[in-house]
Short mmCIF file of C-alpha atoms in Angstrom, two decimals:
data_model
loop_
_atom_site.label_atom_id
_atom_site.label_comp_id
_atom_site.label_asym_id
_atom_site.label_seq_id
_atom_site.Cartn_x
_atom_site.Cartn_y
_atom_site.Cartn_z
CA MET A 1 -1.83 89.27 39.05
CA LYS A 2 -1.69 85.64 38.38
CA THR A 3 0.53 84.62 35.40
CA LYS A 4 0.08 81.50 33.29
CA ARG A 5 2.81 78.93 33.29
CA ARG A 6 4.81 78.61 30.10
CA GLU A 7 3.54 75.21 29.23
CA ASP A 8 -0.01 76.49 29.39
CA LEU A 9 0.63 79.01 26.68
CA GLY A 10 1.45 76.62 23.83
CA PRO A 11 -1.03 74.71 21.55
CA GLU A 12 -2.51 71.56 22.75
CA VAL A 13 -0.70 68.51 21.34
CA ARG A 14 -2.73 65.32 20.43
CA ARG A 15 -1.25 61.98 19.64
CA GLU A 16 -2.88 60.37 16.66
CA ARG A 17 -2.46 56.78 15.57
CA PRO A 18 -0.80 56.26 12.16
CA LEU A 19 -3.25 55.70 9.38
CA ALA A 20 -1.38 52.53 8.14
CA LEU A 21 -1.72 50.92 11.68
CA VAL A 22 -5.48 51.67 11.74
CA GLN A 23 -6.07 50.13 8.28
CA ALA A 24 -3.98 47.10 9.12
CA VAL A 25 -5.79 46.05 12.24
CA PRO A 26 -8.85 44.34 10.37
CA TRP A 27 -6.36 42.39 8.14
CA LEU A 28 -4.51 41.13 11.12
CA ILE A 29 -7.81 40.01 12.64
CA VAL A 30 -8.58 38.12 9.41
CA ILE A 31 -5.11 36.53 9.26
CA VAL A 32 -5.48 35.31 12.92
CA LEU A 33 -8.87 33.81 12.22
CA LEU A 34 -7.53 31.93 9.11
CA ALA A 35 -4.68 30.57 11.03
CA LEU A 36 -7.00 29.48 13.81
CA ALA A 37 -9.24 27.67 11.36
CA ALA A 38 -6.31 26.01 9.73
CA TRP A 39 -4.98 24.71 13.12
CA LEU A 40 -8.44 23.38 14.10
CA GLY A 41 -8.67 21.60 10.77
CA TRP A 42 -5.23 20.10 11.16
CA ARG A 43 -6.02 19.06 14.63
CA ALA A 44 -9.37 17.42 13.75
CA PHE A 45 -8.38 15.51 10.47
CA VAL A 46 -4.55 15.15 10.45
CA TYR A 47 -3.13 15.29 13.92
CA GLN A 48 -2.50 11.94 15.76
CA GLU A 49 -2.08 11.86 19.48
CA GLU A 50 1.47 11.13 20.36
CA GLY A 51 1.77 7.83 22.00
CA ASP A 52 -1.36 6.40 20.42
CA PRO A 53 -0.36 2.90 19.13
CA VAL A 54 -3.49 2.39 17.12
CA GLY A 55 -3.01 5.81 15.45
CA SER A 56 0.72 4.99 14.79
CA ALA A 57 -0.30 1.65 13.20
CA MET A 58 -2.95 3.33 11.02
CA LEU A 59 -0.36 5.99 9.87
CA ALA A 60 2.17 3.25 8.98
CA PHE A 61 -0.47 1.41 6.87
CA GLU A 62 -1.67 4.58 5.14
CA LYS A 63 1.93 5.30 3.92
CA GLN A 64 2.28 1.80 2.40
CA ASN A 65 -1.29 1.11 1.24
CA SER A 66 -0.30 -2.22 -0.46
CA LEU A 67 2.45 -4.37 0.75
CA THR A 68 4.20 -7.09 -1.31
CA VAL A 69 5.18 -9.81 1.19
CA PHE A 70 6.32 -12.83 -0.80
CA SER A 71 7.25 -13.80 -4.24
CA SER A 72 7.26 -17.33 -5.63
CA ARG A 73 9.06 -18.42 -8.80
CA PHE A 74 8.52 -21.86 -10.13
CA GLU A 75 8.21 -23.75 -13.41
CA VAL A 76 5.08 -25.07 -15.07
CA ILE A 77 4.73 -27.70 -17.74
CA ALA A 78 2.15 -27.33 -20.49
CA GLU A 79 1.48 -29.79 -23.40
CA SER A 80 -0.75 -29.46 -26.39
CA GLU A 81 -1.56 -31.42 -29.56
CA ASP A 82 -2.65 -30.26 -32.92
CA THR A 83 -4.08 -32.11 -36.00
CA ARG A 84 -4.26 -30.61 -39.52
CA GLY A 85 -6.20 -32.18 -42.36
CA VAL A 86 -5.66 -32.41 -46.05
CA LEU A 87 -8.85 -32.73 -48.13
CA GLY A 88 -10.72 -33.55 -44.84
CA VAL A 89 -8.21 -36.29 -43.85
CA PRO A 90 -6.23 -35.69 -40.59
CA VAL A 91 -2.74 -36.44 -41.65
CA LEU A 92 -0.64 -33.77 -39.93
CA ARG A 93 -0.30 -34.37 -36.18
CA SER A 94 2.02 -32.37 -34.04
CA ARG A 95 2.65 -31.99 -30.39
CA GLN A 96 4.45 -29.32 -28.38
CA ALA A 97 5.51 -29.25 -24.69
CA MET A 98 6.78 -26.15 -22.83
CA ILE A 99 8.49 -25.70 -19.52
CA ILE A 100 7.80 -22.05 -18.48
CA PRO A 101 9.23 -20.07 -15.57
CA ALA A 102 6.48 -18.27 -13.76
CA THR A 103 6.33 -15.69 -10.88
CA VAL A 104 3.51 -14.80 -8.63
CA GLU A 105 3.52 -12.10 -5.87
CA TYR A 106 1.61 -12.16 -2.75
CA ARG A 107 0.24 -8.86 -1.33
CA VAL A 108 -1.63 -7.51 1.54
CA ASP A 109 -4.15 -4.67 0.98
CA LEU A 110 -3.34 -2.43 3.91
CA SER A 111 -6.02 -0.02 2.91
CA GLN A 112 -8.64 -2.45 4.24
CA VAL A 113 -7.06 -2.38 7.68
CA GLY A 114 -9.22 0.01 9.76
CA ARG A 115 -9.29 0.58 13.52
CA GLU A 116 -11.79 -2.27 13.81
CA ARG A 117 -8.93 -4.66 12.85
CA ILE A 118 -6.46 -3.22 15.47
CA ASP A 119 -6.54 -3.82 19.14
CA TRP A 120 -4.16 -2.32 21.82
CA ASN A 121 -3.83 -3.77 25.29
CA ALA A 122 -2.36 -1.10 27.48
CA GLU A 123 -1.72 -3.44 30.40
CA THR A 124 0.36 -5.97 28.43
CA GLN A 125 1.51 -3.50 25.73
CA GLN A 126 0.42 -5.82 23.00
CA LEU A 127 -0.83 -4.61 19.67
CA THR A 128 -3.01 -7.16 17.72
CA VAL A 129 -3.63 -6.73 14.03
CA ARG A 130 -6.04 -8.87 11.89
CA LEU A 131 -5.17 -8.78 8.25
CA PRO A 132 -7.38 -9.34 5.25
CA GLN A 133 -6.69 -12.40 3.05
CA LEU A 134 -3.66 -12.49 0.90
CA GLN A 135 -4.03 -11.38 -2.76
CA THR A 136 -2.05 -13.04 -5.51
CA THR A 137 -0.98 -11.20 -8.74
CA ARG A 138 -1.64 -12.64 -12.24
CA PRO A 139 1.13 -15.06 -12.92
CA ASN A 140 4.03 -13.54 -14.99
CA LEU A 141 5.22 -16.15 -17.57
CA ASP A 142 8.72 -15.76 -18.65
CA GLU A 143 8.22 -17.22 -22.06
CA ALA A 144 11.55 -15.86 -23.28
CA GLN A 145 13.22 -18.44 -20.96
CA ALA A 146 10.77 -21.23 -21.83
CA ARG A 147 12.10 -24.63 -23.09
CA VAL A 148 10.10 -25.85 -26.01
CA PHE A 149 9.89 -29.35 -27.31
CA GLN A 150 8.05 -30.18 -30.49
CA ASP A 151 7.22 -33.56 -32.06
CA GLY A 152 5.69 -34.08 -35.67
CA VAL A 153 6.72 -34.91 -39.17
CA PHE A 154 5.88 -31.47 -40.41
CA ILE A 155 4.61 -28.61 -38.22
CA THR A 156 3.03 -25.70 -40.14
CA ARG A 157 3.53 -22.11 -38.95
CA ASP A 158 -0.22 -21.86 -37.97
CA ALA A 159 0.00 -25.12 -36.00
CA SER A 160 3.10 -23.94 -34.13
CA ARG A 161 1.49 -20.62 -33.22
CA ASP A 162 -1.69 -22.28 -32.00
CA LEU A 163 0.27 -24.83 -30.03
CA SER A 164 2.22 -21.96 -28.19
CA GLN A 165 -0.81 -19.92 -27.58
CA ASN A 166 -2.65 -22.94 -25.98
CA ASN A 167 0.28 -23.86 -23.97
CA SER A 168 0.56 -20.19 -22.70
CA ARG A 169 -3.10 -20.27 -21.50
CA GLN A 170 -2.63 -23.64 -19.92
CA ALA A 171 0.48 -22.51 -18.22
CA GLU A 172 -1.13 -19.53 -16.66
CA ARG A 173 -3.99 -21.63 -15.28
CA LYS A 174 -1.52 -24.03 -13.73
CA ALA A 175 0.54 -21.33 -12.23
CA SER A 176 -2.60 -19.71 -10.66
CA ALA A 177 -3.61 -23.03 -9.23
CA PHE A 178 0.00 -23.69 -7.92
CA ALA A 179 0.03 -20.20 -6.40
CA LYS A 180 -2.93 -21.23 -4.02
CA ASN A 181 -1.06 -24.36 -2.89
CA PRO A 182 -1.52 -24.63 0.83
CA GLU A 183 2.19 -24.95 1.53
CA VAL A 184 2.99 -21.93 -0.55
CA LEU A 185 0.16 -19.88 1.00
CA ALA A 186 1.58 -20.89 4.48
CA LEU A 187 4.92 -19.51 3.53
CA ALA A 188 3.42 -16.30 2.20
CA ARG A 189 1.35 -15.79 5.27
CA THR A 190 4.47 -16.18 7.48
CA ALA A 191 6.36 -13.71 5.51
CA ALA A 192 3.40 -11.28 5.67
CA LYS A 193 3.10 -11.55 9.47
CA GLU A 194 6.84 -10.99 9.88
CA ALA A 195 6.84 -7.92 7.55
CA VAL A 196 3.87 -6.28 9.24
CA ARG A 197 5.36 -7.04 12.71
CA GLN A 198 8.52 -5.41 11.76
CA ASN A 199 6.77 -2.27 10.21
CA LEU A 200 4.75 -1.70 13.39
CA ALA A 201 7.57 -2.45 16.02
CA ILE A 202 9.52 0.73 15.18
CA PRO A 203 6.66 3.14 15.53
CA LEU A 204 5.82 1.65 18.92
CA GLN A 205 9.40 2.00 20.05
CA ILE A 206 9.38 5.68 18.89
CA ALA A 207 6.14 6.19 20.84
CA GLY A 208 7.93 5.04 23.86
CA TYR A 209 6.52 1.43 24.33
CA ASP A 210 9.83 -0.44 24.79
CA ARG A 211 8.11 -3.66 26.08
CA ALA A 212 5.50 -3.66 23.25
CA THR A 213 4.84 -6.78 21.17
CA VAL A 214 2.95 -7.18 17.99
CA GLN A 215 0.64 -10.14 17.15
CA VAL A 216 -0.40 -10.45 13.50
CA THR A 217 -3.17 -12.83 12.38
CA PHE A 218 -5.18 -13.26 9.23
CA GLU A 219 -8.91 -13.10 8.87
CA GLY A 220 -10.46 -16.49 9.76
CA GLU A 221 -7.56 -17.60 11.87
#
């Protein structure tokens, strides 16, 4: 008579997956898909290829947006006259002259520098950038440091106020005109080119272009 082996006599044992593991699988899939979507979005809109000189220049410009490259401080002279009448007769004449320190800053709007303004020559390792025209700020008049000279037998309070206001407007116009002086603009452009050149030289070196040079020009040059 054939006997059964001992192991055949026991109940059949089945291995079952833990319920927590079964429930976690769909969530793991969702997490993986979300991570993949985030990586694809970063790759498409944020990531810059390493060693891309144009991309490095664009990134440097995006971080600064607007770059102040030069500041000019000078003095402007304004002079005004005022006449006050008594019973319709002009008898009170006064004059005021002011020497007012003024400051004007010159800026480059780097947000206007797109890829169409940047050119990279891989053979010569030269990066060429064409900048938009310089922008000047509104003159900052330091009237607290102004030197005032007045002339008149009797200067009323209203006359003194009107003379000062007229001189301030006149000084601002003169300062704006002086800021556009060709010699001052030439100094500001030279400073702008050097500032942009230095800002782009470091990213190029980090990208591995040790022989790279940067040529900066302005629109219209």
